[in-house]
Amino acid sequence: MFSIIACIGKNRELGNQGGLVFHIKEDMQFFKETTMGHPVIMGDRTFASLPHALPGRTNYVLTRHPEHLPEGVIPVSDIEAFIKEHSDEEVFVIGGGFVYNEFLPYADNLYLTEVDAEAEADTFFPEFDKSKYEKTIIKKGQSDDLTYSFAKYTKLN
Ligand SMILES: NC(=O)c1ccc[n+]([C@@H]2O[C@H](COP(=O)([O-])OP(=O)(O)OC[C@H]3O[C@@H](n4cnc5c(N)ncnc54)[C@H](OP(=O)(O)O)[C@@H]3O)[C@@H](O)[C@H]2O)c1
């Protein structure tokens, strides 16, 4: 089972020049609490943006060039095979744009931190049909001049 987790702006902004567009401490904490103990899969560009592999979680990285990955990080090159092999446990899809797009059709849950702001971006979360999901607001937050909602979209059967 796949769950997507992302922080997005009003226009689904995700990233800019290899980094995040929003830096919200409460969102980082929510990400950590939600994904801890679960396997995570990310793209090679997202992995490159991290200081190190995420502790307490098996790190899978989608790449066609696995040679450079540090020991302990598991390369994935065949998305379909990975999806078939991981239908029993909850795997968190943690970005970026390419990987969200590939996994969106297979994700039962989308945890989206929806920031009520626009930002300069070169990477965007894919458009999706909200009528096919039930939306729950987990909580709302504010930090500095940003307001945001932690939303969970659950796919309807
Ligand atoms: N706001 C958020 O919540 C959030 C979360 C995560 C990331 N981000 C941001 O998103 C941006 C990165 O996203 P992105 O879309 O550029 O990259 P990405 O999804 O992180 O990674 C894409 C990588 O997938 C690999 N790939 C592509 N096609 C493949 C295939 N057919 N088979 C195997 N691997 C394949 C390539 O790696 P190789 O070139 O090594 O093959 C490619 O670099 C950054 O700015 C990051 O900060 C934002």
mmCIF file of C-alpha atoms and ligand atoms in Angstrom:
data_model
loop_
_atom_site.group_PDB
_atom_site.id
_atom_site.type_symbol
_atom_site.label_atom_id
_atom_site.label_comp_id
_atom_site.label_asym_id
_atom_site.label_seq_id
_atom_site.Cartn_x
_atom_site.Cartn_y
_atom_site.Cartn_z
ATOM 1 C CA MET A 1 0.000 0.000 0.000
ATOM 2 C CA PHE A 2 1.369 3.403 -0.948
ATOM 3 C CA SER A 3 0.901 6.708 0.834
ATOM 4 C CA ILE A 4 2.163 9.934 -0.645
ATOM 5 C CA ILE A 5 3.405 12.720 1.600
ATOM 6 C CA ALA A 6 4.236 16.203 0.309
ATOM 7 C CA CYS A 7 4.153 19.880 1.145
ATOM 8 C CA ILE A 8 2.644 21.989 -1.630
ATOM 9 C CA GLY A 9 1.789 25.594 -2.392
ATOM 10 C CA LYS A 10 -1.406 27.073 -3.841
ATOM 11 C CA ASN A 11 -0.268 26.104 -7.366
ATOM 12 C CA ARG A 12 1.041 22.698 -6.235
ATOM 13 C CA GLU A 13 4.601 24.082 -5.960
ATOM 14 C CA LEU A 14 6.998 21.437 -4.639
ATOM 15 C CA GLY A 15 10.589 22.401 -5.283
ATOM 16 C CA ASN A 16 12.933 24.921 -6.796
ATOM 17 C CA GLN A 17 16.513 24.405 -8.004
ATOM 18 C CA GLY A 18 16.768 21.065 -6.202
ATOM 19 C CA GLY A 19 15.465 22.320 -2.853
ATOM 20 C CA LEU A 20 12.150 22.777 -1.103
ATOM 21 C CA VAL A 21 10.018 25.872 -1.634
ATOM 22 C CA PHE A 22 8.685 26.030 1.937
ATOM 23 C CA HIS A 23 10.666 25.356 5.104
ATOM 24 C CA ILE A 24 8.132 24.796 7.876
ATOM 25 C CA LYS A 25 9.384 23.257 11.113
ATOM 26 C CA GLU A 26 5.975 21.818 12.048
ATOM 27 C CA ASP A 27 5.746 20.193 8.620
ATOM 28 C CA MET A 28 9.175 18.578 9.049
ATOM 29 C CA GLN A 29 8.002 17.222 12.406
ATOM 30 C CA PHE A 30 4.749 15.910 10.888
ATOM 31 C CA PHE A 31 6.741 14.252 8.096
ATOM 32 C CA LYS A 32 9.043 12.580 10.602
ATOM 33 C CA GLU A 33 6.219 11.326 12.857
ATOM 34 C CA THR A 34 4.116 10.080 9.933
ATOM 35 C CA THR A 35 6.865 8.232 8.064
ATOM 36 C CA MET A 36 8.920 6.907 11.004
ATOM 37 C CA GLY A 37 9.232 3.115 10.979
ATOM 38 C CA HIS A 38 7.882 2.810 7.429
ATOM 39 C CA PRO A 39 9.840 2.223 4.229
ATOM 40 C CA VAL A 40 10.196 5.383 2.110
ATOM 41 C CA ILE A 41 10.786 5.708 -1.619
ATOM 42 C CA MET A 42 12.152 8.830 -3.263
ATOM 43 C CA GLY A 43 13.770 9.940 -6.509
ATOM 44 C CA ASP A 44 17.484 10.369 -6.879
ATOM 45 C CA ARG A 45 17.170 14.161 -7.045
ATOM 46 C CA THR A 46 15.293 14.235 -3.749
ATOM 47 C CA PHE A 47 17.836 11.896 -2.168
ATOM 48 C CA ALA A 48 20.611 14.237 -3.355
ATOM 49 C CA SER A 49 18.885 17.114 -1.519
ATOM 50 C CA LEU A 50 19.061 15.305 1.850
ATOM 51 C CA PRO A 51 22.087 15.485 4.154
ATOM 52 C CA HIS A 52 21.905 11.694 4.647
ATOM 53 C CA ALA A 53 19.526 8.744 4.439
ATOM 54 C CA LEU A 54 16.470 9.101 6.677
ATOM 55 C CA PRO A 55 17.067 7.244 9.949
ATOM 56 C CA GLY A 56 14.549 4.724 11.275
ATOM 57 C CA ARG A 57 13.163 4.057 7.800
ATOM 58 C CA THR A 58 14.303 1.777 4.961
ATOM 59 C CA ASN A 59 15.361 4.188 2.196
ATOM 60 C CA TYR A 60 14.572 3.178 -1.399
ATOM 61 C CA VAL A 61 15.865 5.475 -4.157
ATOM 62 C CA LEU A 62 14.615 5.422 -7.719
ATOM 63 C CA THR A 63 17.595 5.778 -10.045
ATOM 64 C CA ARG A 64 19.183 4.442 -13.206
ATOM 65 C CA HIS A 65 22.620 5.120 -11.702
ATOM 66 C CA PRO A 66 22.772 3.203 -8.399
ATOM 67 C CA GLU A 67 26.590 3.162 -8.112
ATOM 68 C CA HIS A 68 26.821 6.410 -6.142
ATOM 69 C CA LEU A 69 24.290 5.509 -3.447
ATOM 70 C CA PRO A 70 25.695 4.980 0.046
ATOM 71 C CA GLU A 71 25.601 1.560 1.668
ATOM 72 C CA GLY A 72 22.244 0.750 3.215
ATOM 73 C CA VAL A 73 20.227 2.756 0.668
ATOM 74 C CA ILE A 74 18.378 0.429 -1.697
ATOM 75 C CA PRO A 75 18.295 1.376 -5.381
ATOM 76 C CA VAL A 76 15.096 0.830 -7.371
ATOM 77 C CA SER A 77 15.110 0.817 -11.157
ATOM 78 C CA ASP A 78 11.900 -1.039 -11.980
ATOM 79 C CA ILE A 79 8.891 0.881 -10.659
ATOM 80 C CA GLU A 80 6.315 -1.764 -11.615
ATOM 81 C CA ALA A 81 8.246 -4.562 -9.913
ATOM 82 C CA PHE A 82 8.653 -2.400 -6.799
ATOM 83 C CA ILE A 83 4.913 -1.725 -6.682
ATOM 84 C CA LYS A 84 4.091 -5.428 -7.004
ATOM 85 C CA GLU A 85 6.568 -6.375 -4.271
ATOM 86 C CA HIS A 86 5.277 -3.791 -1.773
ATOM 87 C CA SER A 87 1.524 -4.208 -1.777
ATOM 88 C CA ASP A 88 1.345 -5.594 1.785
ATOM 89 C CA GLU A 89 3.018 -2.869 3.868
ATOM 90 C CA GLU A 90 2.541 0.906 3.945
ATOM 91 C CA VAL A 91 5.319 2.533 1.919
ATOM 92 C CA PHE A 92 5.621 6.332 1.960
ATOM 93 C CA VAL A 93 6.329 8.059 -1.336
ATOM 94 C CA ILE A 94 8.305 11.158 -0.353
ATOM 95 C CA GLY A 95 9.008 12.844 -3.702
ATOM 96 C CA GLY A 96 9.907 14.558 -5.788
ATOM 97 C CA GLY A 97 7.755 15.535 -8.738
ATOM 98 C CA PHE A 98 8.736 12.649 -10.982
ATOM 99 C CA VAL A 99 8.183 10.033 -8.302
ATOM 100 C CA TYR A 100 4.844 11.503 -7.116
ATOM 101 C CA ASN A 101 3.645 11.401 -10.690
ATOM 102 C CA GLU A 102 4.652 7.752 -11.119
ATOM 103 C CA PHE A 103 3.079 6.568 -7.844
ATOM 104 C CA LEU A 104 -0.077 8.725 -7.737
ATOM 105 C CA PRO A 105 -2.267 6.092 -9.477
ATOM 106 C CA TYR A 106 -1.199 3.507 -6.868
ATOM 107 C CA ALA A 107 -1.477 5.653 -3.734
ATOM 108 C CA ASP A 108 -4.429 5.102 -1.392
ATOM 109 C CA ASN A 109 -3.563 8.065 0.827
ATOM 110 C CA LEU A 110 -2.180 11.497 0.077
ATOM 111 C CA TYR A 111 -0.876 13.425 3.076
ATOM 112 C CA LEU A 112 -0.607 16.955 1.729
ATOM 113 C CA THR A 113 0.507 19.945 3.724
ATOM 114 C CA GLU A 114 -1.332 22.627 1.785
ATOM 115 C CA VAL A 115 0.363 25.984 2.206
ATOM 116 C CA ASP A 116 -1.777 29.032 1.542
ATOM 117 C CA ALA A 117 0.936 30.795 -0.458
ATOM 118 C CA GLU A 118 2.545 30.904 -3.874
ATOM 119 C CA ALA A 119 6.264 30.471 -4.489
ATOM 120 C CA GLU A 120 8.773 30.364 -7.319
ATOM 121 C CA ALA A 121 9.100 26.721 -8.346
ATOM 122 C CA ASP A 122 10.382 24.449 -11.094
ATOM 123 C CA THR A 123 8.823 21.217 -9.749
ATOM 124 C CA PHE A 124 5.122 20.696 -9.103
ATOM 125 C CA PHE A 125 2.883 18.059 -7.532
ATOM 126 C CA PRO A 126 0.760 16.372 -10.234
ATOM 127 C CA GLU A 127 -2.818 17.491 -10.750
ATOM 128 C CA PHE A 128 -5.303 14.993 -9.364
ATOM 129 C CA ASP A 129 -9.085 14.594 -9.346
ATOM 130 C CA LYS A 130 -10.149 15.579 -5.808
ATOM 131 C CA SER A 131 -13.643 14.136 -6.343
ATOM 132 C CA LYS A 132 -12.063 10.658 -6.238
ATOM 133 C CA TYR A 133 -10.814 11.180 -2.648
ATOM 134 C CA GLU A 134 -12.307 11.917 0.746
ATOM 135 C CA LYS A 135 -10.531 14.886 2.300
ATOM 136 C CA THR A 136 -9.908 15.168 6.050
ATOM 137 C CA ILE A 137 -8.158 18.120 7.659
ATOM 138 C CA ILE A 138 -5.864 16.666 10.314
ATOM 139 C CA LYS A 139 -4.863 20.062 11.712
ATOM 140 C CA LYS A 140 -4.136 23.619 10.719
ATOM 141 C CA GLY A 141 -1.019 25.580 11.461
ATOM 142 C CA GLN A 142 0.777 28.872 11.134
ATOM 143 C CA SER A 143 4.425 29.817 11.234
ATOM 144 C CA ASP A 144 5.844 33.252 10.530
ATOM 145 C CA ASP A 145 3.719 34.581 7.694
ATOM 146 C CA LEU A 146 2.599 31.153 6.346
ATOM 147 C CA THR A 147 -0.704 29.438 7.084
ATOM 148 C CA TYR A 148 -1.199 25.799 6.138
ATOM 149 C CA SER A 149 -3.418 22.737 6.589
ATOM 150 C CA PHE A 150 -2.369 19.149 7.061
ATOM 151 C CA ALA A 151 -4.825 17.347 4.786
ATOM 152 C CA LYS A 152 -5.303 13.641 4.236
ATOM 153 C CA TYR A 153 -6.928 12.532 0.980
ATOM 154 C CA THR A 154 -8.153 8.941 1.059
ATOM 155 C CA LYS A 155 -8.997 7.313 -2.249
ATOM 156 C CA LEU A 156 -12.671 6.357 -2.568
ATOM 157 C CA ASN A 157 -13.395 2.815 -3.734
HETATM 158 N N1 LIG B 1 7.596 19.766 -1.253
HETATM 159 C C1 LIG B 1 7.845 18.498 -1.002
HETATM 160 O O1 LIG B 1 7.148 17.865 -0.196
HETATM 161 C C2 LIG B 1 8.983 17.821 -1.714
HETATM 162 C C3 LIG B 1 9.277 16.497 -1.429
HETATM 163 C C4 LIG B 1 10.328 15.884 -2.109
HETATM 164 C C5 LIG B 1 11.058 16.606 -3.043
HETATM 165 N N2 LIG B 1 10.739 17.902 -3.286
HETATM 166 C C6 LIG B 1 11.506 18.673 -4.292
HETATM 167 O O2 LIG B 1 11.290 18.074 -5.569
HETATM 168 C C7 LIG B 1 12.452 18.331 -6.383
HETATM 169 C C8 LIG B 1 12.978 16.997 -6.962
HETATM 170 O O3 LIG B 1 11.963 16.416 -7.753
HETATM 171 P P1 LIG B 1 12.273 15.893 -9.242
HETATM 172 O O4 LIG B 1 10.955 15.598 -9.901
HETATM 173 O O5 LIG B 1 13.185 16.850 -9.911
HETATM 174 O O6 LIG B 1 13.142 14.585 -9.013
HETATM 175 P P2 LIG B 1 12.871 13.231 -8.144
HETATM 176 O O7 LIG B 1 11.458 12.766 -8.351
HETATM 177 O O8 LIG B 1 13.338 13.456 -6.744
HETATM 178 O O9 LIG B 1 13.925 12.248 -8.802
HETATM 179 C C9 LIG B 1 13.817 11.924 -10.154
HETATM 180 C C10 LIG B 1 14.868 10.846 -10.428
HETATM 181 O O10 LIG B 1 14.245 9.617 -10.769
HETATM 182 C C11 LIG B 1 15.148 8.850 -11.536
HETATM 183 N N3 LIG B 1 14.413 8.268 -12.682
HETATM 184 C C12 LIG B 1 13.774 8.936 -13.667
HETATM 185 N N4 LIG B 1 13.245 8.042 -14.553
HETATM 186 C C13 LIG B 1 13.545 6.824 -14.076
HETATM 187 C C14 LIG B 1 13.289 5.495 -14.515
HETATM 188 N N5 LIG B 1 12.562 5.258 -15.633
HETATM 189 N N6 LIG B 1 13.756 4.467 -13.802
HETATM 190 C C15 LIG B 1 14.481 4.695 -12.691
HETATM 191 N N7 LIG B 1 14.759 5.935 -12.212
HETATM 192 C C16 LIG B 1 14.301 6.963 -12.909
HETATM 193 C C17 LIG B 1 16.239 9.769 -12.044
HETATM 194 O O11 LIG B 1 17.422 9.480 -11.305
HETATM 195 P P3 LIG B 1 18.785 9.103 -12.107
HETATM 196 O O12 LIG B 1 19.090 10.308 -12.931
HETATM 197 O O13 LIG B 1 19.749 8.846 -11.001
HETATM 198 O O14 LIG B 1 18.445 7.895 -12.928
HETATM 199 C C18 LIG B 1 15.723 11.150 -11.640
HETATM 200 O O15 LIG B 1 16.764 12.006 -11.274
HETATM 201 C C19 LIG B 1 13.470 19.009 -5.486
HETATM 202 O O16 LIG B 1 13.398 20.421 -5.678
HETATM 203 C C20 LIG B 1 13.006 18.643 -4.096
HETATM 204 O O17 LIG B 1 13.408 19.572 -3.110
HETATM 205 C C21 LIG B 1 9.723 18.520 -2.643
#
